[in-house]
């Protein structure tokens, strides 16, 4: 260049005039993609894909639920402005819980932008929550303390778990070969260790440990020198009992 180098900054394209980039002004978002559903106990789960291309002025999703009242189906807004993020697979997740089992619900949703424009509806999914058998208890542990045995397990996530079954296996009948079992059915505890719920038959104390999301039970009707095993189950409000989890003490009671 005559007299030296150019001093003007090079122009950086902004994309505003690029015909390949959509202008979203005055245009509603696309309809949400691939709405899917899953049926749970007293709940329905929804998931749908994020937009394939970015929508710069996207604001939130609105979720609609259809219920049948008498012979009339009514669509109502379930979630006015859902802004939850998507997971690593690119799917948004939403749980509609506290539902009555065996009823049928329809779901659809729309996207809204910052101009208050609503997209077309997504596809519709129809779901019916069902009264499922409780899941097995998780992370059941057993500890031997002087003169007693301590059991603990995770607080179940299902909202309809109301009780727990605890079977103490005391050995085998030498004549019949059948297990000798003492069975307890206890209510789901609501008090902490400062106010444990008391039971007879040796199952002395049961409480809930909110900080660790655990339930703890102490069995004091045990004999020193015996190795005990237990089976534990979750029981729901319909008295359905889940599969048992068996744990055996690592040592005899001392």
mmCIF file of C-alpha atoms in Angstrom:
data_model
loop_
_atom_site.group_PDB
_atom_site.id
_atom_site.type_symbol
_atom_site.label_atom_id
_atom_site.label_comp_id
_atom_site.label_asym_id
_atom_site.label_seq_id
_atom_site.Cartn_x
_atom_site.Cartn_y
_atom_site.Cartn_z
ATOM 1 C CA UNK A 1 0.000 0.000 0.000
ATOM 2 C CA UNK A 2 1.324 3.448 -0.819
ATOM 3 C CA UNK A 3 2.506 5.244 2.296
ATOM 4 C CA UNK A 4 2.162 2.247 4.641
ATOM 5 C CA UNK A 5 -0.437 -0.235 5.898
ATOM 6 C CA UNK A 6 -4.201 0.310 6.042
ATOM 7 C CA UNK A 7 -5.473 1.627 9.388
ATOM 8 C CA UNK A 8 -9.205 0.774 9.076
ATOM 9 C CA UNK A 9 -10.509 -2.232 11.044
ATOM 10 C CA UNK A 10 -11.774 -5.022 8.790
ATOM 11 C CA UNK A 11 -15.546 -5.395 8.654
ATOM 12 C CA UNK A 12 -16.907 -8.346 10.673
ATOM 13 C CA UNK A 13 -20.127 -9.841 9.310
ATOM 14 C CA UNK A 14 -22.978 -9.564 11.825
ATOM 15 C CA UNK A 15 -25.243 -12.051 10.156
ATOM 16 C CA UNK A 16 -28.112 -9.564 10.064
ATOM 17 C CA UNK A 17 -28.104 -9.543 6.294
ATOM 18 C CA UNK A 18 -27.191 -13.186 5.840
ATOM 19 C CA UNK A 19 -30.104 -14.831 3.976
ATOM 20 C CA UNK A 20 -29.229 -18.223 5.477
ATOM 21 C CA UNK A 21 -30.016 -17.000 9.052
ATOM 22 C CA UNK A 22 -33.789 -16.794 9.746
ATOM 23 C CA UNK A 23 -35.260 -13.471 10.847
ATOM 24 C CA UNK A 24 -37.473 -14.373 13.824
ATOM 25 C CA UNK A 25 -39.106 -10.963 14.225
ATOM 26 C CA UNK A 26 -42.866 -11.423 14.041
ATOM 27 C CA UNK A 27 -42.482 -15.184 13.528
ATOM 28 C CA UNK A 28 -43.622 -17.657 16.240
ATOM 29 C CA UNK A 29 -41.308 -20.502 17.278
ATOM 30 C CA UNK A 30 -41.623 -23.868 15.554
ATOM 31 C CA UNK A 31 -43.898 -26.472 17.110
ATOM 32 C CA UNK A 32 -42.126 -28.508 19.828
ATOM 33 C CA UNK A 33 -40.612 -31.750 18.583
ATOM 34 C CA UNK A 34 -41.281 -35.405 19.317
ATOM 35 C CA UNK A 35 -43.380 -35.275 22.493
ATOM 36 C CA UNK A 36 -43.242 -38.650 24.275
ATOM 37 C CA UNK A 37 -44.728 -39.946 27.511
ATOM 38 C CA UNK A 38 -44.283 -42.580 30.190
ATOM 39 C CA UNK A 39 -46.801 -43.891 32.716
ATOM 40 C CA UNK A 40 -45.933 -44.153 36.396
ATOM 41 C CA UNK A 41 -47.761 -44.795 39.644
ATOM 42 C CA UNK A 42 -49.913 -41.680 40.228
ATOM 43 C CA UNK A 43 -47.843 -39.732 37.683
ATOM 44 C CA UNK A 44 -47.106 -39.209 34.001
ATOM 45 C CA UNK A 45 -43.713 -38.263 32.616
ATOM 46 C CA UNK A 46 -43.214 -36.152 29.482
ATOM 47 C CA UNK A 47 -40.159 -35.569 27.356
ATOM 48 C CA UNK A 48 -39.558 -33.756 24.096
ATOM 49 C CA UNK A 49 -36.599 -32.718 21.971
ATOM 50 C CA UNK A 50 -34.988 -29.326 21.922
ATOM 51 C CA UNK A 51 -35.282 -27.348 18.701
ATOM 52 C CA UNK A 52 -33.039 -28.634 15.930
ATOM 53 C CA UNK A 53 -31.922 -25.077 15.133
ATOM 54 C CA UNK A 54 -31.544 -22.224 17.648
ATOM 55 C CA UNK A 55 -34.531 -19.910 18.076
ATOM 56 C CA UNK A 56 -32.931 -16.689 19.386
ATOM 57 C CA UNK A 57 -36.127 -15.184 20.824
ATOM 58 C CA UNK A 58 -37.491 -18.396 22.375
ATOM 59 C CA UNK A 59 -38.836 -17.826 25.903
ATOM 60 C CA UNK A 60 -40.706 -20.841 27.357
ATOM 61 C CA UNK A 61 -42.965 -23.836 26.748
ATOM 62 C CA UNK A 62 -46.619 -24.024 27.729
ATOM 63 C CA UNK A 63 -47.890 -27.504 28.643
ATOM 64 C CA UNK A 64 -51.543 -28.429 28.202
ATOM 65 C CA UNK A 65 -53.401 -31.385 29.749
ATOM 66 C CA UNK A 66 -56.708 -32.827 28.597
ATOM 67 C CA UNK A 67 -59.072 -34.424 31.083
ATOM 68 C CA UNK A 68 -62.413 -36.085 30.450
ATOM 69 C CA UNK A 69 -65.099 -34.722 32.757
ATOM 70 C CA UNK A 70 -68.292 -36.677 32.235
ATOM 71 C CA UNK A 71 -68.480 -36.931 28.461
ATOM 72 C CA UNK A 72 -66.617 -33.692 27.791
ATOM 73 C CA UNK A 73 -62.874 -33.451 27.105
ATOM 74 C CA UNK A 74 -61.322 -30.185 28.254
ATOM 75 C CA UNK A 75 -57.819 -28.871 27.483
ATOM 76 C CA UNK A 76 -56.395 -26.797 30.333
ATOM 77 C CA UNK A 77 -53.020 -25.157 30.938
ATOM 78 C CA UNK A 78 -50.993 -27.447 33.187
ATOM 79 C CA UNK A 79 -47.722 -25.474 33.218
ATOM 80 C CA UNK A 80 -47.940 -21.857 32.044
ATOM 81 C CA UNK A 81 -44.259 -21.166 31.440
ATOM 82 C CA UNK A 82 -41.892 -24.133 31.636
ATOM 83 C CA UNK A 83 -38.259 -23.038 31.335
ATOM 84 C CA UNK A 84 -36.404 -26.168 32.474
ATOM 85 C CA UNK A 85 -33.266 -27.107 30.580
ATOM 86 C CA UNK A 86 -32.721 -30.161 28.422
ATOM 87 C CA UNK A 87 -30.612 -33.181 29.374
ATOM 88 C CA UNK A 88 -27.427 -34.477 27.752
ATOM 89 C CA UNK A 89 -29.489 -36.211 25.050
ATOM 90 C CA UNK A 90 -31.239 -32.970 24.134
ATOM 91 C CA UNK A 91 -34.591 -33.819 25.774
ATOM 92 C CA UNK A 92 -36.654 -31.678 28.121
ATOM 93 C CA UNK A 93 -38.226 -33.580 31.050
ATOM 94 C CA UNK A 94 -41.473 -32.858 32.913
ATOM 95 C CA UNK A 95 -43.302 -34.895 35.581
ATOM 96 C CA UNK A 96 -47.026 -34.479 36.197
ATOM 97 C CA UNK A 97 -47.560 -36.132 39.578
ATOM 98 C CA UNK A 98 -50.221 -36.529 42.264
ATOM 99 C CA UNK A 99 -52.640 -37.962 39.689
ATOM 100 C CA UNK A 100 -55.452 -40.466 40.160
ATOM 101 C CA UNK A 101 -54.529 -43.854 38.769
ATOM 102 C CA UNK A 102 -56.459 -45.437 35.872
ATOM 103 C CA UNK A 103 -57.697 -42.096 34.523
ATOM 104 C CA UNK A 104 -56.664 -41.048 31.010
ATOM 105 C CA UNK A 105 -54.881 -37.770 30.318
ATOM 106 C CA UNK A 106 -53.827 -36.145 27.056
ATOM 107 C CA UNK A 107 -50.794 -33.857 26.787
ATOM 108 C CA UNK A 108 -49.551 -31.361 24.207
ATOM 109 C CA UNK A 109 -47.403 -28.247 24.334
ATOM 110 C CA UNK A 110 -46.422 -25.089 22.518
ATOM 111 C CA UNK A 111 -43.390 -22.822 22.422
ATOM 112 C CA UNK A 112 -43.571 -19.071 23.135
ATOM 113 C CA UNK A 113 -41.122 -16.314 22.220
ATOM 114 C CA UNK A 114 -40.288 -12.947 23.740
ATOM 115 C CA UNK A 115 -42.791 -11.253 21.393
ATOM 116 C CA UNK A 116 -45.563 -13.275 23.091
ATOM 117 C CA UNK A 117 -46.108 -15.361 19.955
ATOM 118 C CA UNK A 118 -47.202 -18.996 20.386
ATOM 119 C CA UNK A 119 -46.163 -21.860 18.158
ATOM 120 C CA UNK A 120 -48.398 -24.515 16.675
ATOM 121 C CA UNK A 121 -49.171 -27.460 18.965
ATOM 122 C CA UNK A 122 -46.877 -30.416 19.308
ATOM 123 C CA UNK A 123 -48.170 -33.918 18.761
ATOM 124 C CA UNK A 124 -50.505 -35.296 21.450
ATOM 125 C CA UNK A 125 -49.665 -38.173 23.806
ATOM 126 C CA UNK A 126 -52.315 -40.020 25.827
ATOM 127 C CA UNK A 127 -51.309 -41.592 29.143
ATOM 128 C CA UNK A 128 -52.936 -43.404 32.074
ATOM 129 C CA UNK A 129 -51.085 -43.623 35.408
ATOM 130 C CA UNK A 130 -51.358 -47.088 36.927
ATOM 131 C CA UNK A 131 -51.104 -48.523 40.422
ATOM 132 C CA UNK A 132 -47.764 -50.280 40.125
ATOM 133 C CA UNK A 133 -46.230 -52.745 42.563
ATOM 134 C CA UNK A 134 -43.629 -50.922 44.694
ATOM 135 C CA UNK A 135 -40.009 -51.088 43.644
ATOM 136 C CA UNK A 136 -37.526 -53.007 45.834
ATOM 137 C CA UNK A 137 -36.022 -50.969 48.649
ATOM 138 C CA UNK A 138 -32.653 -49.465 47.816
ATOM 139 C CA UNK A 139 -29.336 -49.602 49.696
ATOM 140 C CA UNK A 140 -30.561 -51.824 52.523
ATOM 141 C CA UNK A 141 -27.819 -52.166 55.160
ATOM 142 C CA UNK A 142 -27.545 -54.146 58.407
ATOM 143 C CA UNK A 143 -25.328 -53.406 61.423
ATOM 144 C CA UNK A 144 -24.763 -55.423 64.603
ATOM 145 C CA UNK A 145 -24.618 -53.365 67.802
ATOM 146 C CA UNK A 146 -24.368 -54.654 71.386
ATOM 147 C CA UNK A 147 -27.626 -56.506 72.054
ATOM 148 C CA UNK A 148 -29.409 -55.207 68.983
ATOM 149 C CA UNK A 149 -29.448 -54.994 65.205
ATOM 150 C CA UNK A 150 -29.802 -51.816 63.209
ATOM 151 C CA UNK A 151 -31.397 -51.784 59.728
ATOM 152 C CA UNK A 152 -31.533 -48.842 57.358
ATOM 153 C CA UNK A 153 -32.586 -48.146 53.768
ATOM 154 C CA UNK A 154 -33.235 -45.269 51.375
ATOM 155 C CA UNK A 155 -36.522 -43.389 51.633
ATOM 156 C CA UNK A 156 -38.567 -44.588 48.610
ATOM 157 C CA UNK A 157 -39.248 -41.986 45.948
ATOM 158 C CA UNK A 158 -42.769 -43.244 45.174
ATOM 159 C CA UNK A 159 -45.318 -41.019 46.899
ATOM 160 C CA UNK A 160 -47.762 -43.844 47.666
ATOM 161 C CA UNK A 161 -45.452 -45.936 49.864
ATOM 162 C CA UNK A 162 -47.251 -46.127 53.212
ATOM 163 C CA UNK A 163 -45.713 -49.070 55.096
ATOM 164 C CA UNK A 164 -42.771 -51.432 55.271
ATOM 165 C CA UNK A 165 -42.648 -55.146 55.887
ATOM 166 C CA UNK A 166 -39.768 -56.464 58.023
ATOM 167 C CA UNK A 167 -39.253 -60.204 58.442
ATOM 168 C CA UNK A 168 -36.725 -61.418 60.996
ATOM 169 C CA UNK A 169 -35.465 -64.863 59.984
ATOM 170 C CA UNK A 170 -34.582 -66.625 63.218
ATOM 171 C CA UNK A 171 -33.396 -69.931 61.786
ATOM 172 C CA UNK A 172 -34.807 -73.122 60.327
ATOM 173 C CA UNK A 173 -37.235 -75.571 61.934
ATOM 174 C CA UNK A 174 -35.273 -78.826 62.301
ATOM 175 C CA UNK A 175 -38.388 -80.939 61.698
ATOM 176 C CA UNK A 176 -39.948 -79.209 58.685
ATOM 177 C CA UNK A 177 -36.999 -77.305 57.240
ATOM 178 C CA UNK A 178 -39.164 -74.161 57.085
ATOM 179 C CA UNK A 179 -37.771 -70.793 58.072
ATOM 180 C CA UNK A 180 -38.745 -69.470 61.479
ATOM 181 C CA UNK A 181 -39.950 -65.917 60.808
ATOM 182 C CA UNK A 182 -41.200 -63.032 62.930
ATOM 183 C CA UNK A 183 -42.946 -60.441 60.724
ATOM 184 C CA UNK A 184 -43.535 -56.757 61.424
ATOM 185 C CA UNK A 185 -45.554 -54.318 59.316
ATOM 186 C CA UNK A 186 -44.723 -50.734 60.251
ATOM 187 C CA UNK A 187 -46.068 -47.404 59.070
ATOM 188 C CA UNK A 188 -43.719 -45.151 57.121
ATOM 189 C CA UNK A 189 -42.130 -43.070 59.885
ATOM 190 C CA UNK A 190 -42.562 -39.319 60.082
ATOM 191 C CA UNK A 191 -40.422 -38.518 63.156
ATOM 192 C CA UNK A 192 -36.699 -38.099 63.500
ATOM 193 C CA UNK A 193 -34.346 -39.854 65.968
ATOM 194 C CA UNK A 194 -35.343 -37.492 68.776
ATOM 195 C CA UNK A 195 -38.918 -38.862 68.630
ATOM 196 C CA UNK A 196 -38.656 -42.405 67.223
ATOM 197 C CA UNK A 197 -41.824 -44.364 66.619
ATOM 198 C CA UNK A 198 -42.067 -47.294 69.035
ATOM 199 C CA UNK A 199 -43.234 -50.813 68.250
ATOM 200 C CA UNK A 200 -43.752 -53.991 70.243
ATOM 201 C CA UNK A 201 -42.318 -57.414 69.582
ATOM 202 C CA UNK A 202 -38.790 -56.152 69.947
ATOM 203 C CA UNK A 203 -38.732 -53.806 66.959
ATOM 204 C CA UNK A 204 -38.059 -51.053 69.423
ATOM 205 C CA UNK A 205 -37.543 -47.881 67.411
ATOM 206 C CA UNK A 206 -38.064 -46.646 63.861
ATOM 207 C CA UNK A 207 -37.303 -43.147 62.612
ATOM 208 C CA UNK A 208 -36.591 -41.120 59.504
ATOM 209 C CA UNK A 209 -33.197 -39.530 58.854
ATOM 210 C CA UNK A 210 -34.045 -36.567 56.628
ATOM 211 C CA UNK A 211 -30.451 -35.385 56.247
ATOM 212 C CA UNK A 212 -29.362 -38.707 54.738
ATOM 213 C CA UNK A 213 -32.711 -39.607 53.089
ATOM 214 C CA UNK A 214 -32.739 -42.864 55.071
ATOM 215 C CA UNK A 215 -35.110 -44.826 57.288
ATOM 216 C CA UNK A 216 -33.627 -46.514 60.366
ATOM 217 C CA UNK A 217 -35.047 -49.374 62.461
ATOM 218 C CA UNK A 218 -33.621 -50.979 65.613
ATOM 219 C CA UNK A 219 -34.496 -54.592 66.496
ATOM 220 C CA UNK A 220 -33.804 -55.258 70.172
ATOM 221 C CA UNK A 221 -35.498 -58.683 70.492
ATOM 222 C CA UNK A 222 -32.433 -60.628 69.429
ATOM 223 C CA UNK A 223 -30.359 -63.289 71.140
ATOM 224 C CA UNK A 224 -26.634 -62.957 71.750
ATOM 225 C CA UNK A 225 -24.616 -65.440 69.704
ATOM 226 C CA UNK A 226 -27.133 -65.722 66.840
ATOM 227 C CA UNK A 227 -26.569 -64.524 63.262
ATOM 228 C CA UNK A 228 -29.806 -63.004 61.944
ATOM 229 C CA UNK A 229 -31.124 -62.341 58.466
ATOM 230 C CA UNK A 230 -33.985 -60.035 57.423
ATOM 231 C CA UNK A 231 -36.252 -59.490 54.438
ATOM 232 C CA UNK A 232 -37.583 -55.974 53.844
ATOM 233 C CA UNK A 233 -40.324 -54.771 51.503
ATOM 234 C CA UNK A 234 -42.177 -51.581 50.601
ATOM 235 C CA UNK A 235 -45.995 -51.584 50.836
ATOM 236 C CA UNK A 236 -48.150 -48.992 49.058
ATOM 237 C CA UNK A 237 -51.502 -47.441 49.942
ATOM 238 C CA UNK A 238 -53.299 -50.255 48.063
ATOM 239 C CA UNK A 239 -51.489 -52.847 50.234
ATOM 240 C CA UNK A 240 -49.423 -54.001 47.281
ATOM 241 C CA UNK A 241 -46.106 -55.338 48.516
ATOM 242 C CA UNK A 242 -42.934 -55.029 46.492
ATOM 243 C CA UNK A 243 -40.185 -57.620 46.012
ATOM 244 C CA UNK A 244 -38.201 -58.385 49.195
ATOM 245 C CA UNK A 245 -34.580 -57.481 49.762
ATOM 246 C CA UNK A 246 -32.696 -59.903 52.032
ATOM 247 C CA UNK A 247 -29.769 -58.886 54.223
ATOM 248 C CA UNK A 248 -27.763 -61.049 56.615
ATOM 249 C CA UNK A 249 -25.798 -59.817 59.605
ATOM 250 C CA UNK A 250 -22.043 -60.160 59.083
ATOM 251 C CA UNK A 251 -21.513 -61.405 62.646
ATOM 252 C CA UNK A 252 -23.508 -62.805 65.564
ATOM 253 C CA UNK A 253 -25.162 -60.475 68.052
ATOM 254 C CA UNK A 254 -22.827 -59.776 70.978
#
